[in-house]
Amino acid sequence: MDPSATPRHRRGRRDWLVDSAMFTLAAAFAFFMSVDRLHNTPLPPAWLFPLDQFVGALGCAALWLRRRWPVGLAVTLVALSAVFEMVAGSMLAALFSVAVHRRPRTSGTVFGLSVLAGVVFTLLRPEPNEPPSVMFTLGLALQGAAAGWGLFVHHRRRLVLAQRDRVARMETEARLRAEQAQHQVREAIAREIHDVLGHRLSLLSVHAGALEFNPGADPADVARAARVIRESAHRALQDLREVIGVLRAPAGEPSAPTRPGLPTLADLGRLVAESGQAGMRVGLRDDLGSRESVPERTGRTAYRVVQEALTNARKHAPGAAVRVRVSGAPGEGLTVEVVNDAADAPADVPPDAGGGGGHGLAGLAERVALVGGRLEHGPLHGPLHGPLEGATDGGAGEGPGGWRVRAWLPWPA
């Protein structure tokens, strides 16, 4: 087995062809030089000619190791070429190998040594019929051609590898962008599902709790509560289908933003009315003027702020009075404020046992920040999470334990 055919240096079919061609050219170079010397007078001293042939043969055989030790083999052959002329073909092949497989700085150093070896050979064994300068120039041209060709192959391979790396990097970036887009879509779906289902399921919880804690209620009241539960469940499924349908629509589809399922500021009255039907004491104060210039995304975010605040109030302060105020003007921004009193649930409306510990406000703050707005929330008579510029504590019944959620959203003039 060829010792160079290790897993690290295993040759392919192309490598075998190239190595065989290198060996053949070097052997042919040594053979023709040997034949030429036999027909003419060998360079002095005459006894060095057989040793020169032997060293040339060893140099040709050593070329099979050029892939494993290119620099060491090249330096050895360069040193031998300072005395023996039959090794010149193997030395040129070694120069080419170094230029191909090593950095240009290394190949330049080896080439400089080969030039120095050429000078030494010209001085030690001059041609009797040729000027030393001519022989040196010829050798320098051959060495430069071998090294230059190797450098060309080296840089071409690096260029090909760079192009492959660039293509691979572009494919990786495209895949990462696709994954990021999918992640953003999933986040959007999860956020919309949380907003829609959180509101609907909290309504279901209120009516189901009323039935549970009033088993002896009037049959008409039971039927009315059951009808509200059925309608709320149906609306929850319908809203869920519409939300997923809108979010799955192509981004470039013109009708995608106007499809049903994503509510806007115009649906705020219906949201407050649904909460009132569920037994909440909700008041809406609308100080907005014309709404035509309100951006759709801003209006949808304002709706989600009120929806999340009402859901939290229903969960954590059952029975408390809630006041919703919407105000603003173009150029000043859109302000949404939801304030609820301390919990004072009636006897037939139990607190939602599973309503605590959510992350609704954190997600709502992220949603508001995405449109360039600000969200503040905190206890009614305590420090809020952020400054409440222009906020008031007005409103009857604002006792200790209440909670305020206030959002400012951009509304360009």
Short mmCIF file of C-alpha atoms in Angstrom, two decimals:
data_model
loop_
_atom_site.label_atom_id
_atom_site.label_comp_id
_atom_site.label_asym_id
_atom_site.label_seq_id
_atom_site.Cartn_x
_atom_site.Cartn_y
_atom_site.Cartn_z
CA MET A 1 0.00 0.00 0.00
CA ASP A 2 1.26 3.44 -0.88
CA PRO A 3 2.26 5.15 2.39
CA SER A 4 0.90 8.44 1.08
CA ALA A 5 -2.55 6.95 0.64
CA THR A 6 -3.58 7.64 4.22
CA PRO A 7 -7.05 9.00 5.09
CA ARG A 8 -5.51 12.46 5.38
CA HIS A 9 -3.59 12.33 2.09
CA ARG A 10 -5.64 9.88 0.09
CA ARG A 11 -5.36 10.44 -3.64
CA GLY A 12 -8.27 10.54 -5.96
CA ARG A 13 -8.28 9.60 -9.61
CA ARG A 14 -7.34 13.12 -10.65
CA ASP A 15 -4.48 13.19 -8.11
CA TRP A 16 -3.09 9.92 -9.47
CA LEU A 17 -3.18 11.30 -13.01
CA VAL A 18 -1.42 14.53 -12.01
CA ASP A 19 1.23 12.73 -9.95
CA SER A 20 1.87 10.26 -12.76
CA ALA A 21 2.25 13.13 -15.23
CA MET A 22 4.70 14.91 -12.89
CA PHE A 23 6.78 11.75 -12.48
CA THR A 24 6.76 11.09 -16.23
CA LEU A 25 7.86 14.63 -17.12
CA ALA A 26 10.64 14.62 -14.51
CA ALA A 27 11.85 11.20 -15.64
CA ALA A 28 11.75 12.26 -19.30
CA PHE A 29 13.72 15.41 -18.44
CA ALA A 30 16.38 13.37 -16.65
CA PHE A 31 16.46 10.73 -19.42
CA PHE A 32 16.97 13.20 -22.26
CA MET A 33 19.66 15.07 -20.32
CA SER A 34 21.42 11.76 -19.65
CA VAL A 35 21.26 10.78 -23.33
CA ASP A 36 22.55 14.19 -24.34
CA ARG A 37 25.48 13.88 -21.95
CA LEU A 38 26.30 10.41 -23.28
CA HIS A 39 26.58 11.76 -26.84
CA ASN A 40 28.64 14.71 -25.66
CA THR A 41 31.24 15.12 -22.98
CA PRO A 42 29.75 14.97 -19.47
CA LEU A 43 30.35 17.90 -17.22
CA PRO A 44 33.53 17.61 -15.17
CA PRO A 45 34.40 15.71 -13.13
CA ALA A 46 33.59 12.63 -15.23
CA TRP A 47 33.19 10.29 -12.24
CA LEU A 48 30.22 12.38 -11.02
CA PHE A 49 28.02 11.42 -14.01
CA PRO A 50 26.87 7.96 -12.70
CA LEU A 51 26.08 9.48 -9.30
CA ASP A 52 24.21 12.27 -11.06
CA GLN A 53 22.01 9.72 -12.83
CA PHE A 54 21.33 7.88 -9.58
CA VAL A 55 20.35 11.08 -7.75
CA GLY A 56 18.10 12.07 -10.66
CA ALA A 57 16.27 8.73 -10.44
CA LEU A 58 15.82 9.15 -6.68
CA GLY A 59 14.46 12.67 -7.26
CA CYS A 60 11.88 11.34 -9.71
CA ALA A 61 10.78 8.64 -7.25
CA ALA A 62 10.58 11.18 -4.41
CA LEU A 63 7.93 13.15 -6.33
CA TRP A 64 5.32 10.66 -5.11
CA LEU A 65 5.80 12.25 -1.67
CA ARG A 66 5.25 15.82 -2.86
CA ARG A 67 1.68 16.04 -1.51
CA ARG A 68 2.69 14.98 2.01
CA TRP A 69 5.91 16.97 2.40
CA PRO A 70 5.95 19.57 -0.40
CA VAL A 71 8.25 22.08 1.31
CA GLY A 72 10.73 19.57 2.71
CA LEU A 73 10.97 17.72 -0.61
CA ALA A 74 11.39 20.96 -2.55
CA VAL A 75 14.18 22.24 -0.28
CA THR A 76 15.98 18.88 -0.53
CA LEU A 77 15.76 18.80 -4.32
CA VAL A 78 16.81 22.45 -4.56
CA ALA A 79 19.90 21.70 -2.47
CA LEU A 80 20.76 18.68 -4.65
CA SER A 81 20.27 20.75 -7.81
CA ALA A 82 23.19 22.94 -6.76
CA VAL A 83 25.49 19.96 -7.61
CA PHE A 84 23.52 17.46 -9.69
CA GLU A 85 21.91 18.45 -12.98
CA MET A 86 19.78 15.32 -13.53
CA VAL A 87 17.56 16.30 -10.57
CA ALA A 88 16.52 19.57 -12.26
CA GLY A 89 13.23 18.15 -13.61
CA SER A 90 12.22 16.84 -10.17
CA MET A 91 13.21 20.17 -8.61
CA LEU A 92 10.94 22.08 -11.02
CA ALA A 93 8.03 19.79 -10.19
CA ALA A 94 8.68 20.33 -6.48
CA LEU A 95 8.69 24.11 -6.97
CA PHE A 96 5.33 23.84 -8.70
CA SER A 97 3.93 21.73 -5.83
CA VAL A 98 5.05 24.21 -3.17
CA ALA A 99 3.52 27.13 -5.09
CA VAL A 100 0.22 25.23 -5.40
CA HIS A 101 -0.14 23.86 -1.87
CA ARG A 102 1.53 26.50 0.33
CA ARG A 103 1.26 30.22 0.92
CA PRO A 104 2.93 32.56 -1.59
CA ARG A 105 5.42 33.67 1.06
CA THR A 106 6.64 30.09 1.52
CA SER A 107 6.79 29.39 -2.21
CA GLY A 108 8.69 32.68 -2.73
CA THR A 109 11.29 31.64 -0.16
CA VAL A 110 11.80 28.24 -1.81
CA PHE A 111 12.03 29.92 -5.20
CA GLY A 112 14.75 32.23 -3.86
CA LEU A 113 16.69 29.20 -2.65
CA SER A 114 16.37 27.62 -6.10
CA VAL A 115 17.79 30.78 -7.70
CA LEU A 116 20.73 30.65 -5.28
CA ALA A 117 21.22 26.96 -6.12
CA GLY A 118 21.28 27.88 -9.82
CA VAL A 119 24.05 30.40 -9.18
CA VAL A 120 26.06 27.78 -7.27
CA PHE A 121 25.57 25.17 -10.00
CA THR A 122 26.67 27.64 -12.68
CA LEU A 123 29.85 28.37 -10.74
CA LEU A 124 30.63 24.75 -9.79
CA ARG A 125 29.82 23.03 -13.08
CA PRO A 126 29.92 25.53 -15.97
CA GLU A 127 29.09 24.47 -19.51
CA PRO A 128 32.20 24.35 -21.62
CA ASN A 129 30.46 25.63 -24.79
CA GLU A 130 27.98 28.11 -23.27
CA PRO A 131 28.45 31.31 -21.30
CA PRO A 132 27.47 30.99 -17.61
CA SER A 133 25.01 33.88 -17.92
CA VAL A 134 23.06 32.09 -20.67
CA MET A 135 22.78 28.87 -18.66
CA PHE A 136 21.78 30.78 -15.54
CA THR A 137 19.14 32.75 -17.46
CA LEU A 138 17.72 29.56 -18.95
CA GLY A 139 17.50 27.90 -15.54
CA LEU A 140 15.95 31.00 -14.00
CA ALA A 141 13.30 31.08 -16.75
CA LEU A 142 12.37 27.45 -16.15
CA GLN A 143 12.22 27.92 -12.37
CA GLY A 144 10.12 31.09 -12.74
CA ALA A 145 7.73 29.33 -15.11
CA ALA A 146 7.24 26.43 -12.69
CA ALA A 147 6.72 28.71 -9.66
CA GLY A 148 4.50 31.13 -11.61
CA TRP A 149 2.29 28.36 -12.91
CA GLY A 150 1.95 26.98 -9.40
CA LEU A 151 1.00 30.41 -8.03
CA PHE A 152 -1.64 30.76 -10.75
CA VAL A 153 -3.16 27.41 -9.80
CA HIS A 154 -2.96 28.35 -6.10
CA HIS A 155 -4.81 31.64 -6.53
CA ARG A 156 -7.36 30.09 -8.84
CA ARG A 157 -8.15 27.44 -6.26
CA ARG A 158 -8.46 30.07 -3.56
CA LEU A 159 -10.82 32.03 -5.77
CA VAL A 160 -12.96 28.95 -6.37
CA LEU A 161 -13.02 28.18 -2.65
CA ALA A 162 -13.94 31.79 -1.88
CA GLN A 163 -16.80 31.62 -4.36
CA ARG A 164 -18.00 28.36 -2.85
CA ASP A 165 -17.80 29.85 0.63
CA ARG A 166 -19.72 32.87 -0.57
CA VAL A 167 -22.43 30.70 -2.09
CA ALA A 168 -22.60 28.60 1.07
CA ARG A 169 -22.76 31.76 3.19
CA MET A 170 -25.52 33.19 1.01
CA GLU A 171 -27.46 29.94 1.30
CA THR A 172 -27.00 29.98 5.06
CA GLU A 173 -28.12 33.61 5.27
CA ALA A 174 -31.14 32.85 3.11
CA ARG A 175 -32.03 29.92 5.34
CA LEU A 176 -31.60 32.06 8.46
CA ARG A 177 -33.77 34.79 6.96
CA ALA A 178 -36.44 32.21 6.13
CA GLU A 179 -36.25 30.81 9.67
CA GLN A 180 -36.43 34.31 11.11
CA ALA A 181 -39.47 35.08 8.96
CA GLN A 182 -41.12 31.86 10.12
CA HIS A 183 -40.29 32.75 13.71
CA GLN A 184 -41.81 36.19 13.32
CA VAL A 185 -44.95 34.70 11.78
CA ARG A 186 -45.22 32.25 14.65
CA GLU A 187 -44.79 35.06 17.15
CA ALA A 188 -47.47 37.09 15.40
CA ILE A 189 -49.84 34.11 15.37
CA ALA A 190 -49.15 33.39 19.04
CA ARG A 191 -49.70 37.04 19.98
CA GLU A 192 -52.98 37.30 18.10
CA ILE A 193 -54.21 33.97 19.47
CA HIS A 194 -53.35 35.12 22.99
CA ASP A 195 -55.26 38.37 22.53
CA VAL A 196 -58.33 36.80 20.92
CA LEU A 197 -58.64 33.64 23.00
CA GLY A 198 -57.62 35.31 26.26
CA HIS A 199 -60.54 37.72 25.95
CA ARG A 200 -63.09 35.15 24.84
CA LEU A 201 -62.09 32.52 27.38
CA SER A 202 -62.20 35.02 30.21
CA LEU A 203 -65.82 35.75 29.24
CA LEU A 204 -66.55 32.04 29.24
CA SER A 205 -64.95 31.75 32.68
CA VAL A 206 -67.20 34.47 34.10
CA HIS A 207 -70.44 32.91 32.87
CA ALA A 208 -69.39 29.36 33.71
CA GLY A 209 -68.41 30.48 37.22
CA ALA A 210 -71.77 32.13 37.70
CA LEU A 211 -73.52 28.88 36.80
CA GLU A 212 -71.24 26.90 39.11
CA PHE A 213 -71.81 29.12 42.14
CA ASN A 214 -75.56 29.50 41.56
CA PRO A 215 -76.86 25.99 40.92
CA GLY A 216 -80.36 27.04 41.95
CA ALA A 217 -80.62 29.94 39.53
CA ASP A 218 -83.73 30.55 37.50
CA PRO A 219 -83.93 28.30 34.41
CA ALA A 220 -84.22 31.37 32.19
CA ASP A 221 -81.00 32.79 33.65
CA VAL A 222 -79.28 29.43 33.20
CA ALA A 223 -80.46 29.25 29.59
CA ARG A 224 -79.30 32.83 28.96
CA ALA A 225 -75.86 32.13 30.45
CA ALA A 226 -75.58 28.91 28.46
CA ARG A 227 -76.46 30.79 25.29
CA VAL A 228 -73.79 33.40 26.01
CA ILE A 229 -71.25 30.63 26.65
CA ARG A 230 -72.18 28.92 23.40
CA GLU A 231 -72.01 32.17 21.43
CA SER A 232 -68.69 33.16 23.02
CA ALA A 233 -67.19 29.74 22.23
CA HIS A 234 -68.42 30.03 18.63
CA ARG A 235 -66.98 33.54 18.33
CA ALA A 236 -63.67 32.34 19.80
CA LEU A 237 -63.37 29.65 17.15
CA GLN A 238 -64.43 32.05 14.42
CA ASP A 239 -61.93 34.70 15.56
CA LEU A 240 -59.19 32.09 15.73
CA ARG A 241 -59.86 30.96 12.15
CA GLU A 242 -59.94 34.55 10.92
CA VAL A 243 -56.71 35.49 12.71
CA ILE A 244 -54.81 32.50 11.33
CA GLY A 245 -56.28 33.16 7.89
CA VAL A 246 -55.10 36.76 7.91
CA LEU A 247 -51.63 35.89 9.17
CA ARG A 248 -51.24 33.16 6.56
CA ALA A 249 -52.17 35.50 3.72
CA PRO A 250 -49.25 36.49 1.46
CA ALA A 251 -47.51 39.67 2.54
CA GLY A 252 -48.02 41.25 -0.87
CA GLU A 253 -51.73 40.49 -1.07
CA PRO A 254 -53.51 43.86 -1.16
CA SER A 255 -56.62 42.61 0.58
CA ALA A 256 -54.78 40.90 3.41
CA PRO A 257 -54.77 43.86 5.85
CA THR A 258 -58.49 44.58 5.33
CA ARG A 259 -59.75 41.04 5.82
CA PRO A 260 -61.85 40.38 8.93
CA GLY A 261 -60.27 38.91 12.01
CA LEU A 262 -57.88 41.71 12.97
CA PRO A 263 -60.00 44.31 14.81
CA THR A 264 -59.39 48.05 14.62
CA LEU A 265 -60.30 51.09 16.66
CA ALA A 266 -63.81 51.03 15.21
CA ASP A 267 -64.49 47.75 17.06
CA LEU A 268 -63.77 49.26 20.48
CA GLY A 269 -67.44 49.93 21.25
CA ARG A 270 -68.35 46.32 20.50
CA LEU A 271 -65.55 45.11 22.78
CA VAL A 272 -66.80 47.23 25.67
CA ALA A 273 -70.38 46.09 25.03
CA GLU A 274 -69.37 42.41 25.15
CA SER A 275 -67.63 42.97 28.47
CA GLY A 276 -70.73 44.69 29.80
CA GLN A 277 -72.88 41.73 28.76
CA ALA A 278 -70.53 39.49 30.75
CA GLY A 279 -71.38 41.40 33.92
CA MET A 280 -68.53 43.89 34.03
CA ARG A 281 -69.16 47.52 34.88
CA VAL A 282 -67.38 49.21 32.01
CA GLY A 283 -67.57 52.80 30.90
CA LEU A 284 -66.14 54.16 27.66
CA ARG A 285 -65.14 57.77 27.12
CA ASP A 286 -64.25 58.53 23.55
CA ASP A 287 -62.59 61.94 23.09
CA LEU A 288 -61.35 61.27 19.59
CA GLY A 289 -62.37 63.44 16.72
CA SER A 290 -62.01 62.20 13.18
CA ARG A 291 -60.54 58.69 13.00
CA GLU A 292 -59.89 58.51 9.30
CA SER A 293 -56.21 59.45 9.69
CA VAL A 294 -55.50 56.92 12.47
CA PRO A 295 -53.08 54.33 11.03
CA GLU A 296 -54.59 50.89 10.88
CA ARG A 297 -51.75 49.34 12.85
CA THR A 298 -52.05 52.01 15.55
CA GLY A 299 -55.80 51.50 15.82
CA ARG A 300 -55.38 47.73 16.06
CA THR A 301 -52.77 48.16 18.79
CA ALA A 302 -55.09 50.48 20.74
CA TYR A 303 -57.82 47.85 20.50
CA ARG A 304 -55.44 45.19 21.85
CA VAL A 305 -54.43 47.45 24.76
CA VAL A 306 -58.06 47.83 25.84
CA GLN A 307 -58.76 44.14 25.27
CA GLU A 308 -55.81 43.00 27.39
CA ALA A 309 -56.61 45.51 30.14
CA LEU A 310 -60.27 44.38 30.29
CA THR A 311 -59.20 40.74 30.37
CA ASN A 312 -56.79 41.37 33.24
CA ALA A 313 -59.39 43.37 35.13
CA ARG A 314 -61.90 40.54 34.71
CA LYS A 315 -59.35 38.02 35.98
CA HIS A 316 -57.73 39.92 38.85
CA ALA A 317 -60.41 42.41 39.92
CA PRO A 318 -63.79 40.72 39.37
CA GLY A 319 -66.68 43.02 40.02
CA ALA A 320 -64.57 46.19 39.89
CA ALA A 321 -65.67 49.19 37.89
CA VAL A 322 -63.56 49.82 34.80
CA ARG A 323 -63.21 53.06 32.89
CA VAL A 324 -61.83 53.20 29.36
CA ARG A 325 -60.73 56.51 27.86
CA VAL A 326 -59.48 57.09 24.34
CA SER A 327 -58.17 60.52 23.35
CA GLY A 328 -55.73 62.19 21.04
CA ALA A 329 -55.35 64.10 17.83
CA PRO A 330 -53.23 63.95 14.68
CA GLY A 331 -49.70 65.06 15.46
CA GLU A 332 -50.20 64.61 19.24
CA GLY A 333 -50.63 60.86 19.35
CA LEU A 334 -53.32 58.45 20.44
CA THR A 335 -53.70 57.86 24.20
CA VAL A 336 -55.52 54.82 25.59
CA GLU A 337 -56.13 54.60 29.34
CA VAL A 338 -57.90 51.81 31.21
CA VAL A 339 -58.45 52.19 34.98
CA ASN A 340 -60.14 49.70 37.27
CA ASP A 341 -61.02 49.92 40.95
CA ALA A 342 -60.10 47.41 43.60
CA ALA A 343 -61.65 43.95 43.33
CA ASP A 344 -65.22 43.83 44.59
CA ALA A 345 -66.73 40.76 42.97
CA PRO A 346 -70.39 39.98 43.55
CA ALA A 347 -71.26 36.72 45.19
CA ASP A 348 -72.24 34.97 41.96
CA VAL A 349 -69.06 35.88 40.05
CA PRO A 350 -66.02 33.96 41.41
CA PRO A 351 -62.46 35.05 40.75
CA ASP A 352 -60.73 33.29 37.91
CA ALA A 353 -58.52 30.74 39.63
CA GLY A 354 -56.27 30.37 36.65
CA GLY A 355 -55.89 34.03 35.83
CA GLY A 356 -52.63 34.94 37.55
CA GLY A 357 -49.04 34.76 36.56
CA GLY A 358 -49.49 35.53 32.87
CA HIS A 359 -47.25 37.49 30.57
CA GLY A 360 -49.94 39.56 28.86
CA LEU A 361 -48.57 42.96 29.88
CA ALA A 362 -45.04 42.03 28.80
CA GLY A 363 -46.33 40.99 25.39
CA LEU A 364 -48.48 44.11 25.22
CA ALA A 365 -45.47 46.33 25.96
CA GLU A 366 -43.60 44.64 23.12
CA ARG A 367 -46.54 45.16 20.77
CA VAL A 368 -46.77 48.85 21.68
CA ALA A 369 -43.01 49.31 21.27
CA LEU A 370 -43.19 47.80 17.77
CA VAL A 371 -45.36 50.70 16.59
CA GLY A 372 -43.15 53.28 18.33
CA GLY A 373 -45.38 53.84 21.36
CA ARG A 374 -45.03 53.67 25.15
CA LEU A 375 -46.88 51.58 27.72
CA GLU A 376 -47.17 52.35 31.43
CA HIS A 377 -48.95 50.22 33.99
CA GLY A 378 -49.05 49.96 37.73
CA PRO A 379 -51.11 50.41 40.90
CA LEU A 380 -53.53 53.31 40.89
CA HIS A 381 -52.07 55.09 43.92
CA GLY A 382 -48.52 53.81 43.54
CA PRO A 383 -45.58 54.35 41.19
CA LEU A 384 -46.32 53.34 37.62
CA HIS A 385 -43.97 51.49 35.31
CA GLY A 386 -42.92 54.62 33.44
CA PRO A 387 -43.92 58.27 33.45
CA LEU A 388 -47.60 59.14 32.96
CA GLU A 389 -47.31 62.46 31.23
CA GLY A 390 -50.64 64.26 31.35
CA ALA A 391 -52.41 61.41 33.16
CA THR A 392 -55.09 62.17 35.73
CA ASP A 393 -56.38 60.24 38.70
CA GLY A 394 -59.86 61.56 38.19
CA GLY A 395 -62.91 59.31 38.29
CA ALA A 396 -65.25 58.23 41.01
CA GLY A 397 -64.54 55.18 43.04
CA GLU A 398 -60.73 55.10 42.51
CA GLY A 399 -59.79 53.49 45.80
CA PRO A 400 -56.59 51.77 46.92
CA GLY A 401 -55.85 48.54 45.10
CA GLY A 402 -56.92 49.77 41.67
CA TRP A 403 -54.82 49.45 38.54
CA ARG A 404 -54.11 51.65 35.54
CA VAL A 405 -52.88 50.74 32.06
CA ARG A 406 -51.97 53.65 29.81
CA ALA A 407 -50.53 53.57 26.30
CA TRP A 408 -49.39 56.35 24.01
CA LEU A 409 -49.30 55.53 20.31
CA PRO A 410 -47.99 57.67 17.44
CA TRP A 411 -50.59 59.40 15.26
CA PRO A 412 -48.91 61.39 12.52
CA ALA A 413 -50.49 64.64 11.38
#
